[in-house]
CSV table of C-alpha atoms in Angstrom, one decimal:
chain,number,residue,atom,x,y,z
A,1,ASP,CA,13.2,-18.4,5.6
A,2,VAL,CA,11.2,-15.7,5.4
A,3,LYS,CA,13.2,-12.8,3.9
A,4,VAL,CA,12.7,-9.4,3.9
A,5,THR,CA,15.1,-6.9,2.2
A,6,GLN,CA,15.1,-3.2,2.0
A,7,SER,CA,16.6,-1.8,-0.5
A,8,SER,CA,19.4,0.6,0.9
A,9,ARG,CA,21.5,0.3,4.4
A,10,TYR,CA,22.5,3.9,4.4
A,11,LEU,CA,21.0,6.4,2.8
A,12,VAL,CA,22.3,9.9,3.5
A,13,LYS,CA,19.4,13.1,1.8
A,14,ARG,CA,19.5,16.5,2.1
A,15,THR,CA,16.3,18.7,3.5
A,16,GLY,CA,13.6,18.7,0.6
A,17,GLU,CA,15.4,16.1,-1.2
A,18,LYS,CA,12.2,13.0,-2.2
A,19,VAL,CA,13.0,9.7,-0.4
A,20,PHE,CA,12.2,6.3,-1.6
A,21,LEU,CA,12.2,3.6,0.6
A,22,GLU,CA,12.1,0.2,-0.3
A,23,CYS,CA,10.5,-3.7,1.0
A,24,VAL,CA,11.1,-6.7,-0.4
A,25,GLN,CA,9.2,-9.9,1.0
A,26,ASP,CA,9.8,-12.8,-0.8
A,27,MET,CA,6.5,-15.5,1.6
A,28,ASP,CA,3.6,-14.2,-0.3
A,29,HIS,CA,2.9,-12.3,3.3
A,30,GLU,CA,-0.3,-10.0,3.2
A,31,ASN,CA,0.3,-7.7,5.7
A,32,MET,CA,3.1,-5.4,5.5
A,33,PHE,CA,4.4,-2.1,7.9
A,34,TRP,CA,6.5,0.0,7.9
A,35,TYR,CA,8.3,1.1,11.7
A,36,ARG,CA,10.6,4.0,12.7
A,37,GLN,CA,13.1,3.2,15.4
A,38,ASP,CA,15.1,6.0,17.5
A,39,PRO,CA,16.2,6.4,20.6
A,40,GLY,CA,14.2,5.7,23.7
A,41,LEU,CA,11.3,5.3,21.9
A,42,GLY,CA,11.3,2.0,20.4
A,43,LEU,CA,9.3,1.0,17.5
A,44,ARG,CA,6.0,3.8,16.2
A,45,LEU,CA,4.4,2.3,13.2
A,46,ILE,CA,3.9,4.9,9.9
A,47,TYR,CA,2.0,2.9,8.4
A,48,PHE,CA,0.7,-0.5,7.6
A,49,SER,CA,-1.3,-2.8,4.4
A,50,TYR,CA,-3.4,-5.2,4.5
A,51,ASP,CA,-3.3,-5.7,0.3
A,52,VAL,CA,-2.1,-4.8,-2.6
A,53,LYS,CA,-3.1,-0.8,-3.2
A,54,MET,CA,-4.4,-0.5,0.4
A,55,LYS,CA,-3.4,1.7,3.3
A,56,GLU,CA,-3.7,2.0,6.8
A,57,LYS,CA,-2.3,5.5,8.5
A,58,GLY,CA,-0.1,4.1,12.1
A,59,ASP,CA,0.5,6.6,14.9
A,60,ILE,CA,3.1,8.8,13.1
A,61,PRO,CA,1.8,9.5,9.4
A,62,GLU,CA,3.1,12.8,9.0
A,63,GLY,CA,5.4,13.9,6.3
A,64,TYR,CA,5.2,9.6,5.1
A,65,SER,CA,3.3,8.1,2.1
A,66,VAL,CA,3.3,4.5,1.3
A,67,SER,CA,2.7,2.8,-1.8
A,68,ARG,CA,1.3,-1.3,-2.5
A,69,GLU,CA,1.0,-2.2,-5.8
A,70,LYS,CA,2.2,-6.0,-5.7
A,71,LYS,CA,2.3,-8.0,-3.2
A,72,GLU,CA,5.7,-8.6,-2.3
A,73,ARG,CA,6.1,-5.1,-2.4
A,74,PHE,CA,6.2,-1.8,0.2
A,75,SER,CA,7.9,1.1,-0.4
A,76,LEU,CA,7.6,4.3,2.1
A,77,ILE,CA,7.8,7.8,0.7
A,78,LEU,CA,9.4,11.0,2.3
A,79,GLU,CA,8.2,13.6,-0.1
A,80,SER,CA,10.3,16.6,1.0
A,81,ALA,CA,12.7,14.8,3.5
A,82,SER,CA,13.5,17.1,6.8
A,83,THR,CA,16.0,16.9,9.9
A,84,ASN,CA,13.7,15.0,12.0
A,85,GLN,CA,12.8,12.7,9.7
A,86,THR,CA,16.7,11.0,10.2
A,87,SER,CA,16.0,7.5,11.5
A,88,MET,CA,16.2,3.9,11.3
A,89,TYR,CA,13.4,2.4,9.3
A,90,LEU,CA,12.1,-1.0,10.1
A,91,CYS,CA,10.1,-2.6,7.3
A,92,ALA,CA,7.7,-5.9,8.2
A,93,SER,CA,5.3,-8.8,7.4
A,94,SER,CA,3.9,-11.2,8.6
A,95,PHE,CA,0.5,-13.8,7.4
A,96,TRP,CA,-2.9,-13.1,7.9
A,97,ARG,CA,-4.2,-14.9,10.8
A,98,GLU,CA,-7.5,-14.5,13.1
A,99,GLY,CA,-6.9,-14.0,16.6
A,100,PRO,CA,-3.4,-12.4,17.9
A,101,THR,CA,-1.0,-14.8,17.0
A,102,GLY,CA,1.9,-14.1,14.3
A,103,GLU,CA,5.0,-12.6,14.5
A,104,LEU,CA,6.6,-10.1,12.5
A,105,PHE,CA,9.5,-10.6,9.8
A,106,PHE,CA,11.7,-8.1,9.7
A,107,GLY,CA,14.6,-6.9,7.2
A,108,GLU,CA,17.3,-5.6,8.1
A,109,GLY,CA,16.8,-1.7,8.5
A,110,SER,CA,17.6,1.4,6.4
A,111,ARG,CA,19.3,4.0,8.4
A,112,LEU,CA,18.2,7.5,6.5
A,113,THR,CA,20.1,10.8,7.5
A,114,VAL,CA,18.8,14.0,6.6
A,115,LEU,CA,21.2,17.0,5.9
B,1,ALA,CA,-5.6,1.1,21.9
B,2,GLN,CA,-2.7,-1.3,23.5
B,3,LYS,CA,0.6,0.3,25.4
B,4,ILE,CA,3.7,-1.0,26.4
B,5,THR,CA,5.6,-0.3,29.4
B,6,GLN,CA,9.4,-1.5,29.0
B,7,THR,CA,11.1,1.2,32.7
B,8,GLN,CA,14.5,-0.8,32.6
B,9,PRO,CA,16.3,1.6,29.8
B,10,GLY,CA,19.5,-0.7,30.6
B,11,MET,CA,20.1,-3.8,32.5
B,12,PHE,CA,24.1,-5.8,33.5
B,13,VAL,CA,24.2,-9.1,33.4
B,14,GLN,CA,27.3,-11.3,34.5
B,15,GLU,CA,27.3,-14.9,31.9
B,16,LYS,CA,26.0,-17.2,33.2
B,17,GLU,CA,24.2,-15.8,35.4
B,18,ALA,CA,19.8,-15.8,34.7
B,19,VAL,CA,18.4,-12.1,33.9
B,20,THR,CA,15.0,-10.7,34.0
B,21,LEU,CA,13.8,-8.3,31.6
B,22,ASP,CA,9.9,-5.9,32.3
B,23,CYS,CA,7.0,-5.4,30.6
B,24,THR,CA,3.3,-4.2,31.6
B,25,TYR,CA,1.0,-4.4,29.2
B,26,ASP,CA,-2.2,-2.1,29.4
B,27,THR,CA,-5.2,-3.2,26.8
B,28,SER,CA,-8.8,-3.3,26.8
B,29,ASP,CA,-8.6,-6.2,24.2
B,30,PRO,CA,-10.6,-9.4,25.7
B,31,SER,CA,-8.2,-11.9,23.5
B,32,TYR,CA,-4.3,-10.0,23.3
B,33,GLY,CA,-0.5,-11.9,21.8
B,34,LEU,CA,2.4,-10.6,23.8
B,35,PHE,CA,5.9,-10.7,22.0
B,36,TRP,CA,10.1,-10.7,22.4
B,37,TYR,CA,12.5,-9.9,20.4
B,38,LYS,CA,16.2,-9.7,20.6
B,39,GLN,CA,18.0,-7.1,18.6
B,40,PRO,CA,21.5,-7.0,17.9
B,41,SER,CA,23.6,-4.4,17.0
B,42,SER,CA,23.7,-5.4,13.6
B,43,GLY,CA,20.2,-4.4,13.6
B,44,GLU,CA,17.5,-7.0,12.9
B,45,MET,CA,15.0,-7.7,15.1
B,46,ILE,CA,14.4,-11.8,16.1
B,47,PHE,CA,11.9,-12.9,17.1
B,48,LEU,CA,12.2,-15.1,20.4
B,49,ILE,CA,9.1,-15.5,22.3
B,50,TYR,CA,5.2,-15.3,22.0
B,51,GLN,CA,2.9,-15.9,24.7
B,52,GLY,CA,-1.4,-15.5,24.2
B,53,SER,CA,-3.2,-14.3,27.6
B,54,TYR,CA,-5.7,-17.6,27.3
B,55,ASP,CA,-2.5,-19.8,27.4
B,56,GLN,CA,-2.4,-21.7,30.5
B,57,GLN,CA,1.4,-22.4,31.0
B,58,ASN,CA,3.3,-19.3,30.1
B,59,ALA,CA,6.0,-19.3,27.0
B,60,THR,CA,9.1,-21.2,26.9
B,61,GLU,CA,12.2,-21.0,24.2
B,62,GLY,CA,14.9,-22.5,25.4
B,63,ARG,CA,16.6,-20.7,27.8
B,64,TYR,CA,13.7,-17.9,26.8
B,65,SER,CA,10.9,-17.9,29.0
B,66,LEU,CA,8.0,-15.7,29.7
B,67,ASN,CA,7.1,-15.1,32.7
B,68,PHE,CA,3.0,-13.8,32.4
B,69,GLN,CA,1.2,-12.3,35.0
B,70,LYS,CA,-2.3,-11.6,34.2
B,71,ALA,CA,-3.2,-9.7,36.9
B,72,ARG,CA,-0.8,-7.4,37.2
B,73,LYS,CA,-0.7,-6.9,33.5
B,74,SER,CA,3.0,-7.6,33.0
B,75,ALA,CA,4.4,-10.3,30.5
B,76,ASN,CA,8.6,-10.5,31.9
B,77,LEU,CA,11.5,-12.4,29.9
B,78,VAL,CA,13.3,-14.5,31.2
B,79,ILE,CA,16.6,-14.8,30.2
B,80,SER,CA,18.6,-17.7,31.8
B,81,ALA,CA,22.6,-18.6,31.9
B,82,SER,CA,23.1,-15.4,29.5
B,83,GLN,CA,25.9,-15.8,27.2
B,84,LEU,CA,27.9,-13.2,26.1
B,85,GLY,CA,25.9,-12.8,22.7
B,86,ASP,CA,22.5,-11.9,24.7
B,87,SER,CA,24.1,-8.3,24.9
B,88,ALA,CA,20.8,-6.7,22.8
B,89,MET,CA,18.3,-4.4,22.7
B,90,TYR,CA,15.0,-6.2,23.7
B,91,PHE,CA,11.7,-5.4,23.2
B,92,CYS,CA,8.1,-6.4,24.3
B,93,ALA,CA,5.4,-6.4,22.4
B,94,MET,CA,1.8,-6.9,21.6
B,95,ARG,CA,-1.3,-7.1,19.0
B,96,GLY,CA,-5.0,-7.6,20.5
B,97,LEU,CA,-7.6,-9.6,19.1
B,98,THR,CA,-9.6,-6.8,17.2
B,99,GLY,CA,-8.0,-3.6,15.5
B,100,ARG,CA,-4.9,-3.4,13.4
B,101,ARG,CA,-2.7,-6.1,12.6
B,102,ALA,CA,0.4,-4.2,13.5
B,103,LEU,CA,2.2,-5.2,16.7
B,104,THR,CA,3.0,-2.3,18.7
B,105,PHE,CA,6.1,-2.2,20.6
B,106,GLY,CA,8.5,-0.5,23.9
B,107,SER,CA,11.0,1.4,24.2
B,108,GLY,CA,13.4,-1.4,25.1
B,109,THR,CA,15.8,-2.3,27.3
B,110,ARG,CA,19.4,-2.7,26.1
B,111,LEU,CA,21.1,-6.0,28.3
B,112,GLN,CA,24.4,-5.8,28.3
B,113,VAL,CA,26.5,-9.6,29.7
B,114,GLN,CA,29.5,-9.0,31.0
B,115,PRO,CA,32.1,-11.8,31.5
């Protein structure tokens, strides 16, 4: 089975702290994604990556950055956490395919609270 | 760009009855894929079913079927014979042929199955 592992299920941080959310997948997937989930808004794409050292902005990249130094690992970084970044963060991965097929495989999520 | 609309924030259904969760979409891509995910209270995202825009038949996976009406741009999920374990958030998502490889998600529908 595909396994996507997020380093922390629950985090509590203070405003202004630097926060690292780590994600590792074990299926050699080319694509990796970071989403944010908020009630009533669904999942919104923050950043994604097609390959090592490659990244592209999603719909809500402000206040976030990412790093992909190895194919299996995709990190989300909050340079200076703010209270409006309190949310559930979901990492996902997928194979590259031609066309619109191919589901995303998700980690269990990281619930971040910024005080 | 793609857009997914789920207009039912919450739904109730009696155990053993069928339920339809609504999803409408908008895209300029000539080819696209539609996905449904289930998110139980534990938080993991579970892939349920996929429908390609050029598929001739509606997709089915066990008790899940996708009522795809291309002209109306709708992709409703039908769950037959509801079970208590079906209580969860359900998200509709899509990806186009062109553009980025990420999925665009709707805001979700919370389904509660009552005994």
